């Protein structure tokens, strides 16, 4: 067991050099990398926080938009309903008028037909009456000569 | 194990003798260099610096590799230890603490090598070189050499003065030295107490590390004297226990250095 003064001094010099080297070339790069990583992680966390907040905002906004759209749809539906019933009312009115018109025209036609038929009938009855009279009289009657009389008769029926 | 023709005492003293530049047998040698301590501690220091320098060059802020992870864990651990007690710029103190911790740890870790491994190789090397293998001495645990531990503790000792003068000025330090802790009327007692306290720091720092590792080495040597079948259990037990000791002693040396420097750096 011995302590050697030259060894102590030499060892101190070596120690000093080692500390100097560590201080200059080992410590700063590694602590710098550590610091950088720390700030990078902090940035990442902040970004994530911001992202989640933005997501929350967006979902809130979308919910609002959905609600507004629903209200609008309701409104549009109501409007459409109103319009449809209006159209139906209008159509009903038009149909009524048309129907009345058709009915009126039919009436007119029927009247006309009736009048026509009556004329026809009168003519035939006149002819029949003439024929009957001819048979009864057993004599020929000049249809031409008595047309005026027959027509007068037909008009009376 | 003791070789044939060697008494246990010879075996132990052979193992405890330094590879020295001279043959001075004084307790404190003014001339002899302990070449083994210098060589091995410098080599270990270079291993430490190379490894850490590689990690520093490759250091990225992105995903760290395994080496970088390991180095970062150590650096954060040391940086936190320094931050806890040292209030000032850590630009010098933290690298100092890291160097002390890793270097002392590596010194101590040499204690886990089989006690005969390096001396046997050393002797074989001497024999191959045509020299007398019986006089080939080498000790592989630098912290079991007072020269190494005192070199560290004296460096810390000077740094304590440096930080004291820096923070308090020479006058302030002298005043504190003379008037604390008992006040100006008991100046002689203050002086005695402070001298003892100041000198005790490097002494205790160096001797604690030296004592632990010297004793550890000695026990390993004694275990190596046992017959081979009796070595396993005590050798294993002592080695496992020593894993704790070598880490703890490195940590204590670093922590006390930080504490002493932070005390020197603080105003009272």
Short mmCIF file of C-alpha atoms in Angstrom, two decimals:
data_model
loop_
_atom_site.label_atom_id
_atom_site.label_comp_id
_atom_site.label_asym_id
_atom_site.label_seq_id
_atom_site.Cartn_x
_atom_site.Cartn_y
_atom_site.Cartn_z
CA UNK A 1 0.00 0.00 0.00
CA UNK A 2 1.51 3.20 -1.15
CA UNK A 3 0.40 6.64 -2.28
CA UNK A 4 2.47 8.04 -5.09
CA UNK A 5 2.64 11.79 -5.50
CA UNK A 6 3.63 11.69 -9.20
CA UNK A 7 0.73 9.32 -9.84
CA UNK A 8 -1.66 11.65 -8.05
CA UNK A 9 -0.52 14.64 -10.10
CA UNK A 10 -0.60 12.68 -13.34
CA UNK A 11 -4.00 11.28 -12.53
CA UNK A 12 -5.31 14.77 -11.76
CA UNK A 13 -4.13 16.00 -15.15
CA UNK A 14 -5.81 13.04 -16.87
CA UNK A 15 -8.96 13.68 -14.86
CA UNK A 16 -8.92 17.34 -15.86
CA UNK A 17 -8.60 16.41 -19.53
CA UNK A 18 -11.45 13.91 -19.26
CA UNK A 19 -13.73 16.44 -17.59
CA UNK A 20 -12.85 19.00 -20.22
CA UNK A 21 -13.62 16.52 -23.00
CA UNK A 22 -16.94 15.54 -21.41
CA UNK A 23 -17.87 19.17 -20.93
CA UNK A 24 -17.00 20.14 -24.49
CA UNK A 25 -17.88 17.13 -26.63
CA UNK A 26 -20.19 14.79 -24.73
CA UNK A 27 -22.52 16.74 -22.51
CA UNK A 28 -23.80 19.51 -24.82
CA UNK A 29 -24.88 17.43 -27.84
CA UNK A 30 -26.77 14.93 -25.74
CA UNK A 31 -28.52 17.46 -23.53
CA UNK A 32 -29.36 19.43 -26.67
CA UNK A 33 -30.94 16.34 -28.24
CA UNK A 34 -32.86 15.71 -25.02
CA UNK A 35 -34.10 19.29 -24.92
CA UNK A 36 -35.10 19.17 -28.58
CA UNK A 37 -37.01 15.96 -28.09
CA UNK A 38 -38.74 17.41 -25.04
CA UNK A 39 -39.90 20.46 -26.98
CA UNK A 40 -40.93 18.29 -29.91
CA UNK A 41 -43.07 16.13 -27.66
CA UNK A 42 -44.56 19.23 -26.06
CA UNK A 43 -45.38 20.60 -29.52
CA UNK A 44 -46.96 17.31 -30.51
CA UNK A 45 -49.10 17.26 -27.39
CA UNK A 46 -50.18 20.84 -27.97
CA UNK A 47 -51.07 20.03 -31.59
CA UNK A 48 -53.07 17.01 -30.46
CA UNK A 49 -54.91 19.20 -27.95
CA UNK A 50 -55.64 21.74 -30.65
CA UNK A 51 -56.82 19.02 -33.02
CA UNK A 52 -59.21 17.55 -30.49
CA UNK A 53 -60.56 21.02 -29.73
CA UNK A 54 -61.06 21.66 -33.45
CA UNK A 55 -62.83 18.33 -33.75
CA UNK A 56 -65.14 19.30 -30.91
CA UNK A 57 -65.86 22.63 -32.58
CA UNK A 58 -66.53 20.97 -35.89
CA UNK A 59 -68.88 18.40 -34.42
CA UNK A 60 -70.74 21.17 -32.60
CA UNK A 61 -71.01 23.13 -35.82
CA UNK A 62 -72.17 20.11 -37.79
CA UNK A 63 -74.82 19.42 -35.17
CA UNK A 64 -76.04 22.99 -35.49
CA UNK A 65 -76.09 22.74 -39.26
CA UNK A 66 -78.03 19.50 -39.00
CA UNK A 67 -80.57 21.14 -36.72
CA UNK A 68 -80.96 24.10 -39.09
CA UNK A 69 -81.36 21.74 -42.03
CA UNK A 70 -84.02 19.80 -40.17
CA UNK A 71 -85.94 23.00 -39.45
CA UNK A 72 -85.62 24.07 -43.04
CA UNK A 73 -86.82 20.69 -44.27
CA UNK A 74 -89.82 20.95 -41.98
CA UNK A 75 -90.58 24.34 -43.44
CA UNK A 76 -90.21 23.17 -47.01
CA UNK A 77 -92.43 20.20 -46.28
CA UNK A 78 -95.11 22.43 -44.77
CA UNK A 79 -94.92 24.77 -47.74
CA UNK A 80 -95.18 21.90 -50.15
CA UNK A 81 -98.17 20.52 -48.29
CA UNK A 82 -99.86 23.89 -48.42
CA UNK A 83 -99.12 24.26 -52.09
CA UNK A 84 -100.37 20.77 -52.83
CA UNK A 85 -103.64 21.36 -51.05
CA UNK A 86 -103.95 24.66 -52.88
CA UNK A 87 -103.40 22.91 -56.19
CA UNK A 88 -105.93 20.27 -55.24
CA UNK A 89 -108.45 22.98 -54.30
CA UNK A 90 -107.84 24.73 -57.57
CA UNK A 91 -108.13 21.50 -59.52
CA UNK A 92 -111.34 20.73 -57.69
CA UNK A 93 -112.72 24.15 -58.69
CA UNK A 94 -111.70 23.71 -62.29
CA UNK A 95 -113.17 20.22 -62.40
CA UNK A 96 -116.45 21.53 -60.94
CA UNK A 97 -116.66 24.18 -63.62
CA UNK A 98 -115.79 21.67 -66.33
CA UNK A 99 -118.31 19.21 -65.04
CA UNK A 100 -121.01 21.87 -65.01
CA UNK A 101 -120.04 22.84 -68.52
CA UNK A 102 -120.19 19.20 -69.68
CA UNK A 103 -123.50 18.67 -67.94
CA UNK A 104 -124.89 21.84 -69.53
CA UNK A 105 -123.67 20.76 -72.96
CA UNK A 106 -125.15 17.32 -72.47
CA UNK A 107 -128.46 18.93 -71.50
CA UNK A 108 -128.36 21.04 -74.63
CA UNK A 109 -127.53 17.99 -76.75
CA UNK A 110 -130.32 16.03 -75.17
CA UNK A 111 -132.74 18.93 -75.80
CA UNK A 112 -131.62 19.18 -79.36
CA UNK A 113 -131.89 15.42 -79.83
CA UNK A 114 -135.35 15.48 -78.30
CA UNK A 115 -136.43 18.32 -80.61
CA UNK A 116 -134.98 16.50 -83.57
CA UNK A 117 -136.69 13.27 -82.61
CA UNK A 118 -139.92 15.12 -82.11
CA UNK A 119 -139.62 16.66 -85.61
CA UNK A 120 -138.85 13.25 -87.03
CA UNK A 121 -141.74 11.73 -85.19
CA UNK A 122 -144.07 14.48 -86.36
CA UNK A 123 -143.01 13.88 -89.93
CA UNK A 124 -143.55 10.14 -89.64
CA UNK A 125 -146.87 10.62 -87.88
CA UNK A 126 -147.87 13.00 -90.65
CA UNK A 127 -146.88 10.48 -93.26
CA UNK A 128 -148.62 7.76 -91.30
CA UNK A 129 -151.69 9.93 -91.01
CA UNK A 130 -151.58 10.63 -94.73
CA UNK A 131 -151.17 6.96 -95.50
CA UNK A 132 -153.93 6.11 -93.09
CA UNK A 133 -156.17 8.77 -94.57
CA UNK A 134 -155.30 7.51 -98.07
CA UNK A 135 -156.24 4.00 -97.03
CA UNK A 136 -159.37 5.20 -95.37
CA UNK A 137 -160.40 7.33 -98.29
CA UNK A 138 -159.32 4.60 -100.63
CA UNK A 139 -158.44 7.14 -103.01
CA UNK A 140 -155.17 8.53 -104.15
CA UNK A 141 -154.19 11.79 -102.84
CA UNK A 142 -151.75 13.86 -104.61
CA UNK A 143 -148.91 14.14 -102.11
CA UNK A 144 -147.67 17.15 -103.87
CA UNK A 145 -150.99 18.91 -104.00
CA UNK A 146 -151.65 18.32 -100.36
CA UNK A 147 -148.19 18.80 -98.97
CA UNK A 148 -149.20 22.15 -97.55
CA UNK A 149 -152.11 20.60 -95.74
CA UNK A 150 -149.94 17.78 -94.41
CA UNK A 151 -147.22 20.07 -93.23
CA UNK A 152 -149.75 22.20 -91.44
CA UNK A 153 -151.06 19.06 -89.79
CA UNK A 154 -147.59 17.90 -88.84
CA UNK A 155 -146.82 21.26 -87.24
CA UNK A 156 -149.97 20.98 -85.12
CA UNK A 157 -148.93 17.65 -83.56
CA UNK B 1 -5.09 -19.88 -5.89
CA UNK B 2 -1.69 -19.89 -4.30
CA UNK B 3 0.90 -21.33 -6.56
CA UNK B 4 3.23 -24.06 -5.44
CA UNK B 5 6.22 -22.68 -3.63
CA UNK B 6 4.37 -19.52 -2.60
CA UNK B 7 3.13 -18.96 0.90
CA UNK B 8 -0.25 -17.28 1.25
CA UNK B 9 1.46 -14.16 2.61
CA UNK B 10 3.68 -13.98 -0.43
CA UNK B 11 0.70 -14.50 -2.69
CA UNK B 12 -1.20 -11.64 -1.07
CA UNK B 13 1.70 -9.20 -1.02
CA UNK B 14 2.50 -10.04 -4.62
CA UNK B 15 -1.05 -9.18 -5.54
CA UNK B 16 -0.98 -5.93 -3.60
CA UNK B 17 2.19 -4.58 -5.18
CA UNK B 18 2.01 -1.97 -7.87
CA UNK B 19 3.68 -2.01 -11.25
CA UNK B 20 5.87 0.88 -10.32
CA UNK B 21 8.47 2.95 -12.08
CA UNK B 22 10.89 2.57 -9.17
CA UNK B 23 11.48 0.64 -5.99
CA UNK B 24 10.61 3.25 -3.40
CA UNK B 25 9.00 1.55 -0.43
CA UNK B 26 7.96 4.73 1.41
CA UNK B 27 4.28 5.04 2.32
CA UNK B 28 4.11 8.28 0.38
CA UNK B 29 6.42 8.04 -2.57
CA UNK B 30 7.69 11.25 -4.12
CA UNK B 31 9.36 9.57 -7.06
CA UNK B 32 7.59 6.38 -8.11
CA UNK B 33 4.81 6.31 -10.67
CA UNK B 34 2.11 3.71 -10.27
CA UNK B 35 2.10 2.74 -13.91
CA UNK B 36 -0.68 0.14 -13.62
CA UNK B 37 -3.10 2.62 -12.04
CA UNK B 38 -2.27 5.29 -14.58
CA UNK B 39 -2.52 2.96 -17.54
CA UNK B 40 -5.71 1.15 -16.55
CA UNK B 41 -7.57 4.21 -15.31
CA UNK B 42 -6.65 6.13 -18.46
CA UNK B 43 -7.75 3.24 -20.64
CA UNK B 44 -11.06 3.01 -18.76
CA UNK B 45 -11.51 6.75 -19.11
CA UNK B 46 -10.93 6.48 -22.84
CA UNK B 47 -13.49 3.68 -23.05
CA UNK B 48 -15.98 5.93 -21.28
CA UNK B 49 -15.25 8.95 -23.46
CA UNK B 50 -15.28 6.97 -26.71
CA UNK B 51 -18.61 5.35 -25.91
CA UNK B 52 -20.21 8.61 -24.86
CA UNK B 53 -18.68 10.54 -27.72
CA UNK B 54 -20.15 8.06 -30.21
CA UNK B 55 -23.54 8.49 -28.56
CA UNK B 56 -23.11 12.28 -28.63
CA UNK B 57 -22.23 12.33 -32.32
CA UNK B 58 -25.17 10.13 -33.21
CA UNK B 59 -27.57 11.88 -30.83
CA UNK B 60 -30.86 12.80 -32.45
CA UNK B 61 -33.99 14.41 -31.13
CA UNK B 62 -35.94 11.63 -32.83
CA UNK B 63 -36.23 8.04 -31.74
CA UNK B 64 -33.03 7.22 -29.82
CA UNK B 65 -31.03 4.04 -30.38
CA UNK B 66 -30.01 1.70 -27.58
CA UNK B 67 -26.64 3.31 -26.92
CA UNK B 68 -28.19 6.75 -26.94
CA UNK B 69 -30.91 5.56 -24.61
CA UNK B 70 -28.37 4.21 -22.16
CA UNK B 71 -26.27 7.37 -22.28
CA UNK B 72 -29.34 9.58 -21.98
CA UNK B 73 -30.52 7.70 -18.90
CA UNK B 74 -27.14 8.26 -17.24
CA UNK B 75 -27.00 11.90 -18.25
CA UNK B 76 -30.53 12.64 -17.07
CA UNK B 77 -29.81 10.84 -13.81
CA UNK B 78 -26.66 12.88 -13.20
CA UNK B 79 -28.27 16.10 -14.38
CA UNK B 80 -31.18 15.60 -11.98
CA UNK B 81 -28.82 14.84 -9.11
CA UNK B 82 -26.91 18.04 -9.82
CA UNK B 83 -30.06 20.13 -10.30
CA UNK B 84 -31.44 18.98 -6.95
CA UNK B 85 -28.62 20.51 -4.92
CA UNK B 86 -26.49 22.75 -7.08
CA UNK B 87 -28.07 26.12 -7.79
CA UNK B 88 -26.02 27.76 -10.46
CA UNK B 89 -24.69 27.06 -13.92
CA UNK B 90 -24.45 23.31 -14.43
CA UNK B 91 -22.32 23.65 -17.56
CA UNK B 92 -19.22 22.52 -15.69
CA UNK B 93 -20.49 20.77 -12.58
CA UNK B 94 -22.81 18.33 -14.37
CA UNK B 95 -20.16 17.02 -16.82
CA UNK B 96 -17.76 16.83 -13.88
CA UNK B 97 -20.24 14.74 -11.92
CA UNK B 98 -20.87 12.50 -14.93
CA UNK B 99 -17.16 11.96 -15.47
CA UNK B 100 -16.65 11.12 -11.81
CA UNK B 101 -19.60 8.74 -11.69
CA UNK B 102 -18.79 6.76 -14.81
CA UNK B 103 -15.05 6.78 -14.35
CA UNK B 104 -15.17 5.68 -10.73
CA UNK B 105 -17.76 3.06 -11.62
CA UNK B 106 -15.46 1.63 -14.28
CA UNK B 107 -12.52 1.66 -11.88
CA UNK B 108 -14.57 -0.20 -9.31
CA UNK B 109 -15.94 -2.61 -11.89
CA UNK B 110 -12.39 -3.88 -12.48
CA UNK B 111 -12.76 -5.46 -9.06
CA UNK B 112 -15.16 -7.98 -10.61
CA UNK B 113 -12.47 -9.40 -12.87
CA UNK B 114 -11.02 -12.63 -11.46
CA UNK B 115 -8.14 -11.54 -9.23
CA UNK B 116 -5.64 -13.78 -10.97
CA UNK B 117 -6.65 -13.11 -14.55
CA UNK B 118 -4.66 -10.00 -15.39
CA UNK B 119 -1.67 -10.81 -13.11
CA UNK B 120 -1.37 -14.27 -14.75
CA UNK B 121 -1.48 -12.76 -18.25
CA UNK B 122 0.95 -10.11 -17.13
CA UNK B 123 3.36 -12.71 -15.75
CA UNK B 124 3.03 -14.77 -18.92
CA UNK B 125 3.76 -11.65 -20.95
CA UNK B 126 6.87 -10.97 -18.89
CA UNK B 127 8.01 -14.56 -19.27
CA UNK B 128 7.51 -14.33 -23.03
CA UNK B 129 9.57 -11.15 -23.08
CA UNK B 130 12.35 -12.98 -21.28
CA UNK B 131 11.87 -11.22 -17.96
CA UNK B 132 11.34 -12.68 -14.53
CA UNK B 133 7.60 -13.46 -14.15
CA UNK B 134 7.94 -13.59 -10.37
CA UNK B 135 8.60 -9.86 -10.33
CA UNK B 136 5.78 -8.93 -12.68
CA UNK B 137 3.44 -6.84 -10.57
CA UNK B 138 0.15 -5.36 -11.63
CA UNK B 139 -3.00 -4.17 -9.88
CA UNK B 140 -6.07 -3.72 -12.01
CA UNK B 141 -8.42 -1.85 -9.67
CA UNK B 142 -7.45 1.84 -9.83
CA UNK B 143 -9.74 2.79 -6.97
CA UNK B 144 -7.90 0.33 -4.72
CA UNK B 145 -4.91 2.64 -5.15
CA UNK B 146 -4.87 5.74 -2.95
CA UNK B 147 -3.13 7.69 -5.70
CA UNK B 148 -6.17 7.46 -7.92
CA UNK B 149 -8.76 8.25 -5.27
CA UNK B 150 -6.72 11.13 -3.90
CA UNK B 151 -6.24 12.53 -7.37
CA UNK B 152 -10.01 12.81 -7.67
CA UNK B 153 -10.64 14.07 -4.18
CA UNK B 154 -7.87 16.68 -4.37
CA UNK B 155 -9.30 17.91 -7.67
CA UNK B 156 -12.64 18.28 -5.90
CA UNK B 157 -10.83 19.97 -3.01
CA UNK B 158 -9.39 22.62 -5.32
CA UNK B 159 -12.74 23.07 -7.02
CA UNK B 160 -14.33 23.70 -3.61
CA UNK B 161 -11.88 26.59 -3.11
CA UNK B 162 -12.49 27.83 -6.62
CA UNK B 163 -16.27 27.93 -6.17
CA UNK B 164 -15.96 29.43 -2.68
CA UNK B 165 -13.78 32.29 -3.95
CA UNK B 166 -16.01 32.74 -6.98
CA UNK B 167 -19.22 33.07 -5.00
CA UNK B 168 -17.99 34.84 -1.86
CA UNK B 169 -14.74 36.44 -2.90
CA UNK B 170 -11.49 35.86 -1.02
CA UNK B 171 -12.47 38.25 1.80
CA UNK B 172 -15.89 36.74 2.19
CA UNK B 173 -14.47 33.24 2.33
CA UNK B 174 -11.85 34.27 4.91
CA UNK B 175 -14.54 35.95 7.01
CA UNK B 176 -16.72 32.88 6.90
CA UNK B 177 -13.74 30.69 7.71
CA UNK B 178 -13.02 32.78 10.85
CA UNK B 179 -16.50 33.58 12.14
CA UNK B 180 -18.59 30.51 11.40
CA UNK B 181 -20.18 28.65 13.03
CA UNK B 182 -19.64 30.13 16.56
CA UNK B 183 -19.45 33.85 15.81
CA UNK B 184 -16.51 36.27 15.83
CA UNK B 185 -15.76 35.95 19.57
CA UNK B 186 -14.71 32.33 19.27
CA UNK B 187 -12.45 32.84 16.31
CA UNK B 188 -9.77 30.24 17.25
CA UNK B 189 -12.35 27.52 17.60
CA UNK B 190 -13.93 28.49 14.33
CA UNK B 191 -10.55 28.35 12.71
CA UNK B 192 -9.73 24.91 14.09
CA UNK B 193 -13.14 23.52 13.27
CA UNK B 194 -13.11 24.88 9.74
CA UNK B 195 -9.60 23.64 9.03
CA UNK B 196 -10.60 20.17 10.20
CA UNK B 197 -13.82 20.28 8.19
CA UNK B 198 -12.09 21.50 5.05
CA UNK B 199 -9.34 18.91 5.25
CA UNK B 200 -11.70 16.12 6.22
CA UNK B 201 -13.62 16.43 2.98
CA UNK B 202 -10.97 15.32 0.49
CA UNK B 203 -9.57 12.87 3.02
CA UNK B 204 -12.89 11.14 3.68
CA UNK B 205 -13.83 11.27 0.00
CA UNK B 206 -10.63 9.54 -1.06
CA UNK B 207 -10.34 7.10 1.83
CA UNK B 208 -13.96 5.94 1.69
CA UNK B 209 -13.62 4.88 -1.93
CA UNK B 210 -10.13 3.49 -1.44
CA UNK B 211 -11.05 1.60 1.73
CA UNK B 212 -14.10 -0.03 0.23
CA UNK B 213 -12.39 -1.19 -2.90
CA UNK B 214 -9.12 -2.15 -1.22
CA UNK B 215 -11.02 -4.28 1.25
CA UNK B 216 -13.07 -5.75 -1.54
CA UNK B 217 -10.01 -6.65 -3.52
CA UNK B 218 -8.33 -8.11 -0.48
CA UNK B 219 -11.31 -10.34 0.25
CA UNK B 220 -11.31 -11.55 -3.35
CA UNK B 221 -7.60 -12.38 -2.96
CA UNK B 222 -8.30 -14.23 0.27
CA UNK B 223 -11.14 -16.16 -1.35
CA UNK B 224 -8.72 -17.07 -4.13
CA UNK B 225 -6.49 -18.66 -1.49
CA UNK B 226 -9.18 -21.19 -0.60
CA UNK B 227 -9.22 -24.61 -2.25
CA UNK B 228 -11.07 -24.43 -5.57
CA UNK B 229 -14.21 -26.24 -4.39
CA UNK B 230 -14.65 -23.80 -1.51
CA UNK B 231 -14.28 -20.69 -3.64
CA UNK B 232 -17.55 -20.79 -5.53
CA UNK B 233 -20.02 -19.85 -2.82
CA UNK B 234 -18.05 -17.05 -1.09
CA UNK B 235 -16.70 -15.79 -4.42
CA UNK B 236 -20.18 -15.62 -5.93
CA UNK B 237 -21.67 -14.03 -2.81
CA UNK B 238 -18.95 -11.43 -2.50
CA UNK B 239 -19.10 -10.61 -6.22
CA UNK B 240 -22.87 -10.10 -6.13
CA UNK B 241 -22.53 -7.94 -3.05
CA UNK B 242 -19.78 -6.04 -4.81
CA UNK B 243 -22.01 -5.18 -7.75
CA UNK B 244 -23.91 -3.10 -5.22
CA UNK B 245 -20.75 -1.70 -3.63
CA UNK B 246 -19.09 -0.54 -6.84
CA UNK B 247 -22.22 1.31 -7.98
CA UNK B 248 -22.91 2.73 -4.56
CA UNK B 249 -19.37 4.00 -4.07
CA UNK B 250 -19.36 5.68 -7.47
CA UNK B 251 -22.70 7.27 -6.67
CA UNK B 252 -21.54 8.43 -3.21
CA UNK B 253 -18.40 9.99 -4.64
CA UNK B 254 -20.43 11.87 -7.25
CA UNK B 255 -23.13 12.98 -4.83
CA UNK B 256 -20.68 14.23 -2.20
CA UNK B 257 -18.78 16.13 -4.88
CA UNK B 258 -22.00 17.84 -5.93
CA UNK B 259 -22.95 18.58 -2.33
CA UNK B 260 -19.53 20.03 -1.47
CA UNK B 261 -19.49 22.20 -4.57
CA UNK B 262 -23.04 23.42 -4.01
CA UNK B 263 -22.15 24.31 -0.40
CA UNK B 264 -19.14 26.21 -1.67
CA UNK B 265 -21.23 27.93 -4.28
CA UNK B 266 -23.89 29.13 -1.85
CA UNK B 267 -23.89 32.33 0.18
CA UNK B 268 -24.43 31.94 3.91
#
